[in-house]
Amino acid sequence: MNRFDLQTWLPAIVLGVLVAAISVYDRGFLAPSNLITITGDTMTLFLMASGLTFVIMLGSIDLSVQAIASMASCIMAVYISRYGIVAVPFALLGGALAGAFSAIVSTRMRIPTFISTLAVSGVVLSFGYWFSDTRSVNIPAADRDMWLFWITGSFAGIPGEIWVGLVALLVLSALLQLSPFGRLVRGVGAQEQAVVASGINVDRVKFFAYVLSGFMAALAGVVMGARLGSGSPTLANEFLLPAIAAVVVGGTAITGGVGSVWRTFIGALIIQVVRIGMTFVGISVFAQQIVFGALLVAAVAITMDRSKVLVVK
Amino acid sequence: MTAGSARTSASAERLRQWAPLLVLAGLCVLIGFFNTNFYSFGNLVRLLNSAAIPIVLCMGATFIILMGSIDLSVEGVVALCAVIASLLVANDVNQVAIGLAAVPVALALGGAMGFANGWLHIKLKTPSFMTTLGMGFVGLGIATAILAGLTVRISDQTFRYLSLGRVFGIPMAVWIALASFIVAYVIQERTRFGRWIYAIGTDEVTARQAGIPIERTRILAFTLAGVFAGMAGVLAAAQFGQGCALIANGRLFTTVAAIVVGGTALSGGVGSVVNSVIGVLIVVVLANGMVLMGIQPYVQQGVQGLLIIAAVALALDRSRLAVVK
């Protein structure tokens, strides 16, 4: 099996092994209702990681997704009782704007993205505090039932959030695999100079990738807020590491060019199953960050393409 | 400034060199104009005191950025070292009380985490921002897990003297920051290691051809940054009289902001620990000024974010960057 094949199938194999291992100890694990619950719990992570996939495919990074998700949950929670459903597109717009800001800062000023998005995350965090007046904001149950039923309700026996995630998976996969934009994203990640040389406006490709990342992070924030029934400026703080880990564990290389949205889907499921497994074995919630941190470094080391970087900084 | 910054004249170059100091002076004049309390001895001591921990942190982190790398694990190292130090001195969680001997332990622990950063970054050939991001979460995770999310209170007054004690009316923390600065300055100016850092940051390929031991220097730099972060953790524990994972909140942001605002370029090779001290003072004076003007504290991280963008945009030598990822 060559390296490319291994990278494609390894995540799915790992997921299968993990699920099998847990189901040996816990017979109830494979029950359909349990699997649906687990998939539902994974959706917020997947939504956040799905947009991030595009950015990482470029060979860049977005360290502001957790701040954007938190801010979106605040915008939604604050405005939903006043403006109804309009609060949701409002929140998504906020996320898209934050992504656009990151893109402009890094492409116009030519600042490496790990620093520009770190800086933008600070700005976005402040906005989250500003929208929510530094508090956690409750979403009234009536508003939740009226406007957010597509997340909290269920259709055909499957929770709304899973439908949202599946739609995102299909749309974003199509965008990445079939559209010209997706091809350019892969091209920029694989060999940016070649894309520039062929006369493509690379900055515009990056702009849309960051807007998409911000948008999806905001959608994740909205779903998170709807599930918890509240928005808070620190709601998604713990999600940056799992989100990057989901993308990388799924087999998308941080050097760019190689990856896909369904890999991120598998990656998010792996993260969730690992988390369940750790809880099952009795590793405290607090200690789980340790495992995720180590997992991230390991996955990056396995997937990255070293022929692309002469000097590792 | 336009994209053709290669043509920047010598005088503009000199201006850029002095810009951080001018910004600091301008800020002081401006804030002093609005609030005369700014220049009181009490406020100056308060300023220096709040600059102490960031300065210690920046001393190590500057070396990393000078190499063109980054250390995102600052918060994890500070949190873990603060928690371990507070568990080793007299406290309300366990019976251990080794007093000031906790300091070298914390420094060694910080050094070990820094070494792990550097070693993984070099041996796995993973970019430093990813390696240190992962390690940072490992550190935070361990710090939180040890205490199960709780806080440990320190009752050892000798240990707390490290931050709160006063010599000539100035807090010990400031003296320790000064000592850290001198150590870092000597390393930077008077050792081969210090010069190698500049060489690596300027052009790693050439540095390798010149026979500089890149791997060893990089790992040593990360180890050193870990030791300084460990010292910062000790100071934070001593200052607040407690240890918990939250003690490191926002430290990474302040550190990166201070270093780039001071004029050290993220692309490596340009800057110095002196710049970083000025950068810390700018950030601290700005924060102090915002408090004096009654601006909400939560705005500060946003302002620091914009500060990072502005400073990096001004300092970056774009002619060296063909592709920005």
XYZ file of C-alpha atoms in Angstrom:
638
model
C 0.000 0.000 0.000
C 1.621 3.270 -0.963
C 1.617 6.344 1.199
C -1.264 8.032 -0.569
C -3.619 5.075 -0.233
C -2.703 4.641 3.399
C -3.459 8.274 4.089
C -6.864 7.925 2.434
C -8.024 4.782 4.190
C -6.204 4.862 7.505
C -8.689 7.244 9.206
C -11.665 5.057 8.253
C -9.818 1.950 9.473
C -8.917 3.686 12.746
C -12.550 4.681 13.220
C -13.691 1.105 12.572
C -11.161 -0.316 15.034
C -12.089 2.219 17.707
C -15.811 1.516 17.337
C -15.180 -2.231 17.411
C -12.976 -1.906 20.502
C -15.563 0.076 22.417
C -18.440 -2.164 21.376
C -16.578 -5.188 22.773
C -16.729 -3.584 26.219
C -20.122 -1.981 25.831
C -22.672 -4.045 23.897
C -25.135 -1.163 23.815
C -22.666 1.007 21.906
C -23.735 -0.245 18.471
C -27.452 0.213 19.106
C -28.897 2.512 16.394
C -30.204 5.021 18.936
C -26.762 5.299 20.509
C -25.051 5.719 17.149
C -27.498 8.476 16.240
C -26.800 10.254 19.532
C -23.048 10.065 18.956
C -23.334 11.317 15.383
C -25.560 14.165 16.562
C -23.030 15.141 19.233
C -20.302 15.205 16.585
C -22.094 17.628 14.261
C -21.034 20.907 15.875
C -17.412 19.803 15.719
C -17.813 18.657 12.126
C -19.482 21.904 11.018
C -16.623 23.921 12.476
C -13.990 21.637 11.002
C -15.641 21.428 7.559
C -15.002 25.084 6.716
C -11.565 24.853 8.289
C -10.809 22.022 5.868
C -10.818 24.479 2.954
C -8.365 26.765 4.729
C -6.050 23.897 5.661
C -6.274 22.590 2.085
C -4.775 25.931 1.045
C -1.844 25.200 3.319
C -2.994 27.953 5.678
C -4.621 27.828 9.101
C -7.520 29.548 10.881
C -7.007 29.963 14.630
C -10.138 32.096 15.028
C -12.891 29.501 14.442
C -13.630 28.986 18.146
C -13.942 32.734 18.722
C -16.196 33.088 15.671
C -18.477 30.267 16.852
C -18.774 31.861 20.296
C -19.541 35.254 18.806
C -22.168 33.750 16.490
C -23.894 32.060 19.431
C -24.011 35.428 21.212
C -25.422 37.279 18.174
C -28.074 34.599 17.697
C -29.060 34.453 21.364
C -29.255 38.218 21.767
C -31.328 38.952 18.662
C -33.537 35.900 18.291
C -36.290 37.079 20.617
C -36.360 40.465 18.903
C -36.000 39.590 15.233
C -36.855 35.894 15.109
C -35.205 33.741 12.454
C -33.346 36.758 11.021
C -30.959 36.415 13.975
C -29.526 33.261 12.392
C -28.423 34.797 9.059
C -27.207 37.725 11.163
C -24.950 35.417 13.136
C -23.741 33.674 9.974
C -23.004 37.046 8.397
C -20.937 37.962 11.446
C -18.879 34.806 10.980
C -18.418 35.405 7.256
C -17.286 38.980 7.932
C -14.754 37.794 10.496
C -13.417 35.310 7.939
C -13.256 38.032 5.302
C -11.323 40.220 7.728
C -8.773 37.433 8.336
C -8.363 36.935 4.602
C -7.882 40.608 3.844
C -5.376 41.013 6.656
C -3.306 38.069 5.530
C -3.464 38.579 1.762
C -3.281 42.381 1.561
C -0.746 42.859 4.321
C 0.957 39.548 3.584
C 0.894 38.383 7.176
C 1.256 34.629 7.838
C -2.177 33.255 8.635
C -1.317 31.694 11.972
C -0.571 35.179 13.261
C -3.307 37.098 11.416
C -6.028 34.692 12.519
C -4.648 34.651 16.067
C -4.954 38.428 16.089
C -8.423 38.328 14.523
C -9.528 35.816 17.162
C -8.773 38.460 19.793
C -10.836 41.041 17.946
C -13.715 38.588 17.440
C -13.601 37.602 21.109
C -14.014 41.241 22.093
C -16.997 41.521 19.748
C -18.535 38.440 21.359
C -18.231 40.090 24.773
C -19.681 43.270 23.340
C -22.735 41.582 21.777
C -23.501 39.601 24.907
C -22.524 42.335 27.381
C -19.983 39.839 28.854
C -22.758 37.506 30.016
C -24.149 34.179 28.994
C -27.444 34.882 27.179
C -30.393 32.490 27.444
C -32.525 31.630 24.433
C -36.207 31.545 25.518
C -37.736 28.087 24.986
C -40.576 29.543 22.885
C -38.148 31.164 20.459
C -36.129 27.999 20.323
C -39.165 25.908 19.388
C -40.362 28.431 16.842
C -37.114 29.326 15.063
C -34.547 26.662 15.816
C -36.662 23.530 15.380
C -34.505 22.589 12.363
C -31.665 21.997 14.802
C -33.358 20.788 17.960
C -36.279 18.902 16.392
C -36.086 15.687 14.388
C -37.228 14.488 10.976
C -37.771 10.854 10.025
C -36.418 9.846 13.423
C -33.106 11.592 12.900
C -32.201 14.766 14.828
C -32.197 18.029 12.870
C -28.553 18.716 13.598
C -27.554 15.544 11.750
C -29.523 16.714 8.730
C -27.745 20.059 8.918
C -24.409 18.252 9.072
C -25.308 15.948 6.160
C -26.386 18.868 3.992
C -23.119 20.626 4.831
C -21.179 17.462 4.021
C -22.850 17.112 0.610
C -22.703 20.768 -0.378
C -19.126 21.334 0.764
C -17.917 18.054 -0.738
C -19.433 19.050 -4.067
C -17.865 22.477 -3.738
C -14.426 21.063 -3.044
C -14.465 18.141 -5.479
C -16.563 19.373 -8.405
C -16.513 23.168 -8.564
C -13.806 25.338 -10.142
C -13.366 26.996 -6.748
C -12.600 23.635 -5.140
C -10.075 22.828 -7.835
C -8.351 26.172 -7.245
C -8.264 25.560 -3.499
C -6.540 22.240 -4.107
C -4.241 23.900 -6.649
C -3.163 26.684 -4.298
C -2.424 24.114 -1.611
C -0.474 21.883 -3.965
C 1.614 24.505 -5.733
C 0.737 28.131 -5.180
C 3.299 29.603 -7.579
C 1.938 27.524 -10.448
C -1.584 28.799 -9.829
C -0.324 32.373 -9.658
C 1.643 31.854 -12.852
C -1.438 30.651 -14.691
C -3.072 34.004 -14.064
C -5.495 33.071 -11.321
C -6.292 35.622 -8.626
C -5.083 33.558 -5.678
C -6.033 36.185 -3.130
C -9.658 35.837 -4.193
C -9.548 32.060 -3.744
C -8.132 32.565 -0.256
C -10.755 35.197 0.481
C -13.634 32.845 -0.290
C -12.019 29.986 1.638
C -11.779 32.157 4.757
C -15.302 33.483 4.323
C -16.481 29.876 4.102
C -14.485 28.946 7.194
C -15.965 31.862 9.140
C -19.453 31.045 7.883
C -19.238 27.376 8.893
C -17.713 28.265 12.269
C -20.662 30.611 12.833
C -23.097 27.857 11.822
C -21.396 25.577 14.331
C -21.842 28.310 16.947
C -25.543 28.641 16.101
C -26.079 24.874 16.381
C -24.135 24.793 19.625
C -26.179 27.661 21.030
C -29.458 26.042 19.958
C -28.510 22.742 21.611
C -27.485 24.375 24.881
C -30.279 26.952 24.833
C -27.862 29.822 25.376
C -25.078 31.830 23.797
C -21.885 32.850 25.540
C -18.676 34.642 24.522
C -16.610 31.662 25.696
C -19.004 28.926 24.508
C -16.695 27.302 21.957
C -13.345 28.035 23.648
C -12.414 24.380 23.957
C -13.162 23.650 20.311
C -10.132 24.979 18.455
C -7.922 22.009 19.202
C -10.527 19.308 18.415
C -11.495 21.157 15.215
C -7.947 21.281 13.853
C -7.406 17.731 15.091
C -10.563 16.532 13.285
C -9.293 17.925 9.980
C -5.787 16.564 10.394
C -6.761 13.196 11.876
C -9.094 12.767 8.912
C -6.032 12.807 6.669
C -5.969 16.360 5.332
C -2.348 17.486 5.313
C -1.508 20.864 6.860
C 0.913 21.437 4.019
C -2.147 21.754 1.770
C -3.345 20.225 -1.460
C -4.440 16.862 -0.081
C -7.723 16.386 1.731
C -11.496 16.369 1.543
C -14.588 17.196 3.529
C -15.645 13.611 4.058
C -12.231 12.886 5.559
C -12.936 15.651 8.019
C -16.293 13.989 8.725
C -14.474 10.753 9.569
C -11.914 12.759 11.544
C -14.644 14.429 13.614
C -16.209 11.025 14.322
C -12.808 9.685 15.398
C -12.370 12.601 17.809
C -15.838 11.981 19.246
C -15.332 8.229 19.586
C -11.906 8.761 21.194
C -13.565 11.137 23.645
C -16.266 8.588 24.464
C -13.652 5.876 24.759
C -11.609 7.984 27.168
C -14.640 8.747 29.305
C -15.445 5.041 29.219
C -11.979 4.047 30.397
C -12.240 6.688 33.117
C -9.936 9.451 31.851
C -11.230 12.730 33.251
C -12.669 15.364 30.933
C -9.857 17.657 32.041
C -7.164 15.233 30.929
C -8.661 14.700 27.488
C -6.995 17.852 26.136
C -3.669 16.107 26.763
C -4.612 13.231 24.487
C -5.975 15.566 21.811
C -2.823 17.691 21.896
C -0.655 14.605 21.438
C -3.007 13.246 18.778
C -2.752 16.513 16.851
C 1.050 16.506 16.794
C 1.116 12.844 15.784
C -1.430 13.274 12.998
C 0.358 16.342 11.637
C 3.634 14.442 11.627
C 2.073 11.523 9.744
C 0.128 13.483 7.130
C 2.380 16.399 6.241
C 4.236 16.359 2.962
C 7.854 17.193 3.790
C 8.990 17.436 0.191
C 7.078 20.721 0.041
C 8.891 22.544 2.787
C 12.623 23.075 2.496
C 12.998 24.679 5.886
C 10.651 23.817 8.726
C 10.132 26.908 10.839
C 4.472 52.251 2.631
C 3.866 50.509 -0.636
C 4.527 47.026 -1.882
C 7.872 48.152 -3.223
C 9.322 48.359 0.263
C 12.683 47.228 -1.110
C 13.244 50.836 -2.053
C 12.671 52.079 1.471
C 15.220 54.821 2.033
C 17.780 54.731 4.812
C 16.012 57.421 6.811
C 12.734 55.523 6.708
C 14.650 52.468 7.838
C 16.034 54.389 10.775
C 12.549 55.636 11.591
C 11.267 52.089 11.636
C 14.021 51.167 14.065
C 13.065 53.921 16.475
C 9.310 53.680 15.904
C 8.556 51.459 18.933
C 10.324 53.864 21.294
C 8.556 56.846 19.723
C 5.207 55.079 20.072
C 5.942 54.401 23.740
C 6.932 58.010 24.382
C 3.884 59.290 22.480
C 1.570 57.036 24.473
C 3.051 58.195 27.778
C 2.676 61.862 26.836
C -0.869 61.326 25.583
C -2.079 59.379 28.604
C -0.272 61.734 30.988
C -2.074 64.596 29.293
C -5.480 63.056 30.022
C -4.653 61.807 33.486
C -1.909 63.330 35.605
C -2.006 60.327 37.954
C -0.231 58.405 35.214
C 3.154 59.809 36.291
C 2.699 59.224 40.015
C 5.261 56.916 41.618
C 2.471 54.553 42.589
C 1.244 54.186 39.016
C 4.759 53.766 37.610
C 5.410 50.957 40.087
C 2.072 49.415 39.138
C 3.053 49.631 35.461
C 6.416 47.983 36.046
C 4.764 45.334 38.181
C 2.279 44.405 35.477
C 5.104 44.419 32.917
C 7.217 41.975 34.957
C 5.635 38.655 33.961
C 5.222 39.570 30.248
C 8.875 40.660 30.144
C 10.065 37.344 31.570
C 7.873 35.493 29.042
C 9.046 37.610 26.123
C 12.718 37.060 26.860
C 12.506 33.419 25.802
C 9.806 33.845 23.171
C 11.855 36.524 21.386
C 14.568 33.969 20.588
C 11.939 31.712 19.016
C 10.508 34.483 16.869
C 14.027 35.625 15.922
C 14.469 32.181 14.383
C 11.311 32.736 12.342
C 9.398 30.162 14.393
C 6.668 30.680 16.964
C 5.844 29.284 20.383
C 2.104 28.937 20.922
C 2.578 26.765 24.011
C 3.276 29.716 26.336
C -0.013 29.405 28.225
C 0.321 25.671 28.703
C 3.856 25.929 30.109
C 3.012 28.865 32.391
C -0.113 27.123 33.713
C 1.607 23.812 34.408
C 4.652 25.420 36.058
C 2.442 27.667 38.193
C 0.337 24.714 39.327
C 3.334 22.502 40.081
C 5.137 25.303 41.936
C 2.068 26.052 44.044
C 1.680 22.351 44.882
C 5.298 22.152 46.049
C 5.242 25.095 48.470
C 3.050 25.239 51.582
C -0.521 25.065 50.325
C -4.034 23.924 51.159
C -4.125 20.795 48.970
C -1.171 18.641 50.057
C 1.445 18.456 52.820
C 4.463 19.138 50.611
C 6.326 22.326 51.504
C 9.769 22.564 49.979
C 9.696 26.357 49.907
C 11.974 28.104 47.443
C 13.318 24.772 46.176
C 10.087 24.715 44.158
C 11.537 27.402 41.892
C 14.309 25.312 40.275
C 11.828 22.436 39.933
C 9.404 24.687 38.043
C 12.206 26.053 35.864
C 13.384 22.531 35.060
C 9.825 21.511 34.237
C 9.427 24.515 31.928
C 12.749 23.659 30.328
C 11.640 20.066 29.828
C 8.429 21.175 28.120
C 10.395 23.572 25.940
C 12.808 20.779 25.110
C 9.852 18.571 24.140
C 8.594 21.378 21.874
C 11.934 21.721 20.147
C 12.680 18.030 19.977
C 9.301 17.132 18.453
C 9.480 20.097 16.080
C 12.935 19.039 14.868
C 12.630 15.252 14.928
C 9.117 15.044 13.454
C 9.866 17.976 11.143
C 6.504 19.539 11.972
C 6.051 23.327 11.843
C 6.618 24.909 15.244
C 3.193 26.555 15.388
C 1.493 23.144 15.155
C 3.866 21.364 17.518
C 3.638 24.080 20.141
C -0.127 24.414 19.729
C -0.456 20.720 20.547
C 2.064 20.880 23.404
C 0.330 23.946 24.819
C -2.920 22.020 25.102
C -1.052 19.111 26.658
C 0.331 21.487 29.309
C -3.035 23.113 29.980
C -4.636 19.672 30.083
C -2.169 18.362 32.658
C -2.486 21.534 34.750
C -6.277 21.251 34.765
C -6.281 17.501 35.324
C -3.931 17.588 38.338
C -6.286 19.905 40.197
C -9.477 18.585 38.564
C -10.335 22.156 37.669
C -9.917 23.466 41.211
C -7.551 26.121 42.545
C -4.748 25.601 45.049
C -4.033 28.348 47.570
C -0.466 29.157 48.572
C 0.276 29.879 52.222
C 4.089 30.060 51.908
C 4.914 33.739 52.454
C 8.586 33.364 51.503
C 7.501 32.089 48.110
C 5.073 34.929 47.659
C 7.896 37.340 48.545
C 9.324 36.485 45.095
C 6.645 38.675 43.620
C 5.299 40.858 46.399
C 8.401 41.635 48.465
C 9.870 45.079 47.936
C 13.475 46.152 47.568
C 14.082 49.930 47.359
C 10.297 50.335 47.073
C 10.116 48.247 43.927
C 8.483 44.790 43.859
C 10.720 41.721 43.626
C 8.897 40.696 40.437
C 10.347 43.748 38.694
C 13.873 42.919 39.876
C 13.458 39.352 38.646
C 12.243 40.662 35.289
C 15.299 42.918 35.160
C 17.571 39.971 35.942
C 15.849 37.896 33.243
C 16.408 40.695 30.785
C 20.113 40.909 31.620
C 20.495 37.139 31.252
C 18.688 37.160 27.910
C 20.646 40.174 26.686
C 23.958 38.558 27.534
C 22.877 35.348 25.792
C 21.841 37.312 22.746
C 24.913 39.531 22.489
C 27.744 37.615 24.095
C 27.281 33.965 23.190
C 27.734 31.990 20.004
C 24.245 30.593 20.548
C 22.804 34.113 20.437
C 24.521 34.894 17.163
C 23.459 31.555 15.680
C 19.845 32.402 16.398
C 20.170 35.513 14.234
C 21.909 33.525 11.518
C 19.157 30.895 11.466
C 16.443 33.531 11.381
C 18.091 35.471 8.579
C 18.775 32.548 6.283
C 18.626 29.002 7.571
C 20.003 27.384 4.428
C 23.113 29.561 4.467
C 23.478 29.088 8.203
C 23.480 25.331 7.695
C 26.091 25.609 4.977
C 28.206 27.729 7.306
C 28.289 24.784 9.684
C 25.956 26.089 12.368
C 24.339 23.188 14.261
C 20.762 24.116 13.368
C 18.998 21.287 15.189
C 20.891 21.749 18.440
C 20.445 25.524 18.391
C 16.716 25.280 17.697
C 16.111 22.738 20.453
C 18.180 24.807 22.884
C 16.198 27.948 21.992
C 12.888 26.208 22.679
C 14.292 24.815 25.946
C 15.389 28.292 26.977
C 11.949 29.695 26.145
C 10.462 26.966 28.333
C 12.705 27.940 31.260
C 11.655 31.590 30.987
C 8.007 30.539 30.750
C 8.565 28.407 33.876
C 9.901 31.479 35.691
C 6.842 33.412 34.541
C 4.664 30.631 35.954
C 6.460 30.886 39.309
C 5.985 34.665 39.355
C 2.298 34.343 38.454
C 1.731 31.814 41.257
C 3.614 34.023 43.713
C 1.749 37.130 42.644
C -1.776 35.718 42.860
C -1.025 33.392 45.764
C -2.657 30.512 43.951
C -2.176 28.003 41.176
C -4.744 27.046 38.570
C -4.864 26.534 34.806
C -6.679 29.846 34.303
C -3.665 31.740 35.639
C -2.199 31.682 32.108
C -5.268 33.078 30.340
C -4.381 35.694 27.745
C -0.598 35.378 28.276
C 0.088 34.106 24.753
C -1.685 37.064 23.259
C 0.203 39.612 25.329
C 3.512 37.915 24.590
C 3.097 37.808 20.824
C 1.663 41.326 20.746
C 4.530 42.732 22.811
C 7.233 41.075 20.724
C 5.891 42.186 17.351
C 4.937 45.652 18.604
C 8.511 46.001 19.840
C 9.665 45.607 16.260
C 10.900 42.022 16.108
C 9.937 40.629 12.706
C 7.993 37.364 12.528
C 9.998 36.410 9.470
C 13.041 36.098 11.724
C 16.516 37.604 11.932
C 15.416 41.125 12.856
C 14.799 42.319 16.400
C 16.175 41.891 19.891
C 15.200 41.330 23.508
C 15.560 45.081 24.012
C 12.810 45.607 21.448
C 10.653 43.143 23.337
C 11.022 45.055 26.618
C 9.868 48.214 24.826
C 7.035 46.215 23.256
C 5.890 44.957 26.660
C 5.961 48.503 28.009
C 3.839 49.707 25.063
C 1.254 46.986 25.634
C 1.195 47.544 29.397
C 1.024 51.338 29.139
C -1.786 51.032 26.617
C -3.712 48.679 28.902
C -3.095 50.958 31.872
C -4.201 53.965 29.834
C -7.402 52.216 28.748
C -8.213 51.450 32.377
C -7.530 55.075 33.338
C -9.862 56.189 30.531
C -12.569 53.816 31.716
C -12.616 51.487 28.706
C -14.089 48.023 29.349
C -11.373 45.452 30.079
C -12.770 42.966 27.544
C -11.915 45.394 24.745
C -8.222 44.936 25.525
C -7.776 41.638 23.721
C -9.411 43.141 20.649
C -7.096 46.140 20.792
C -4.090 43.850 21.218
C -5.275 41.868 18.195
C -5.399 44.996 16.058
C -2.033 46.021 17.487
C -0.514 42.724 16.352
C -1.881 43.187 12.838
C -0.677 46.784 12.607
C 2.773 46.023 13.996
C 3.337 42.958 11.829
C 2.135 44.806 8.757
C 4.617 47.603 9.420
C 7.564 45.439 10.396
C 7.372 42.603 7.918
C 9.936 42.695 5.154
C 7.619 41.521 2.428
C 10.271 41.317 -0.249
C 11.426 38.110 1.421
C 8.030 36.453 1.284
C 7.143 35.067 -2.095
C 4.236 33.024 -0.787
C 2.339 33.828 2.376
C 0.528 30.842 3.891
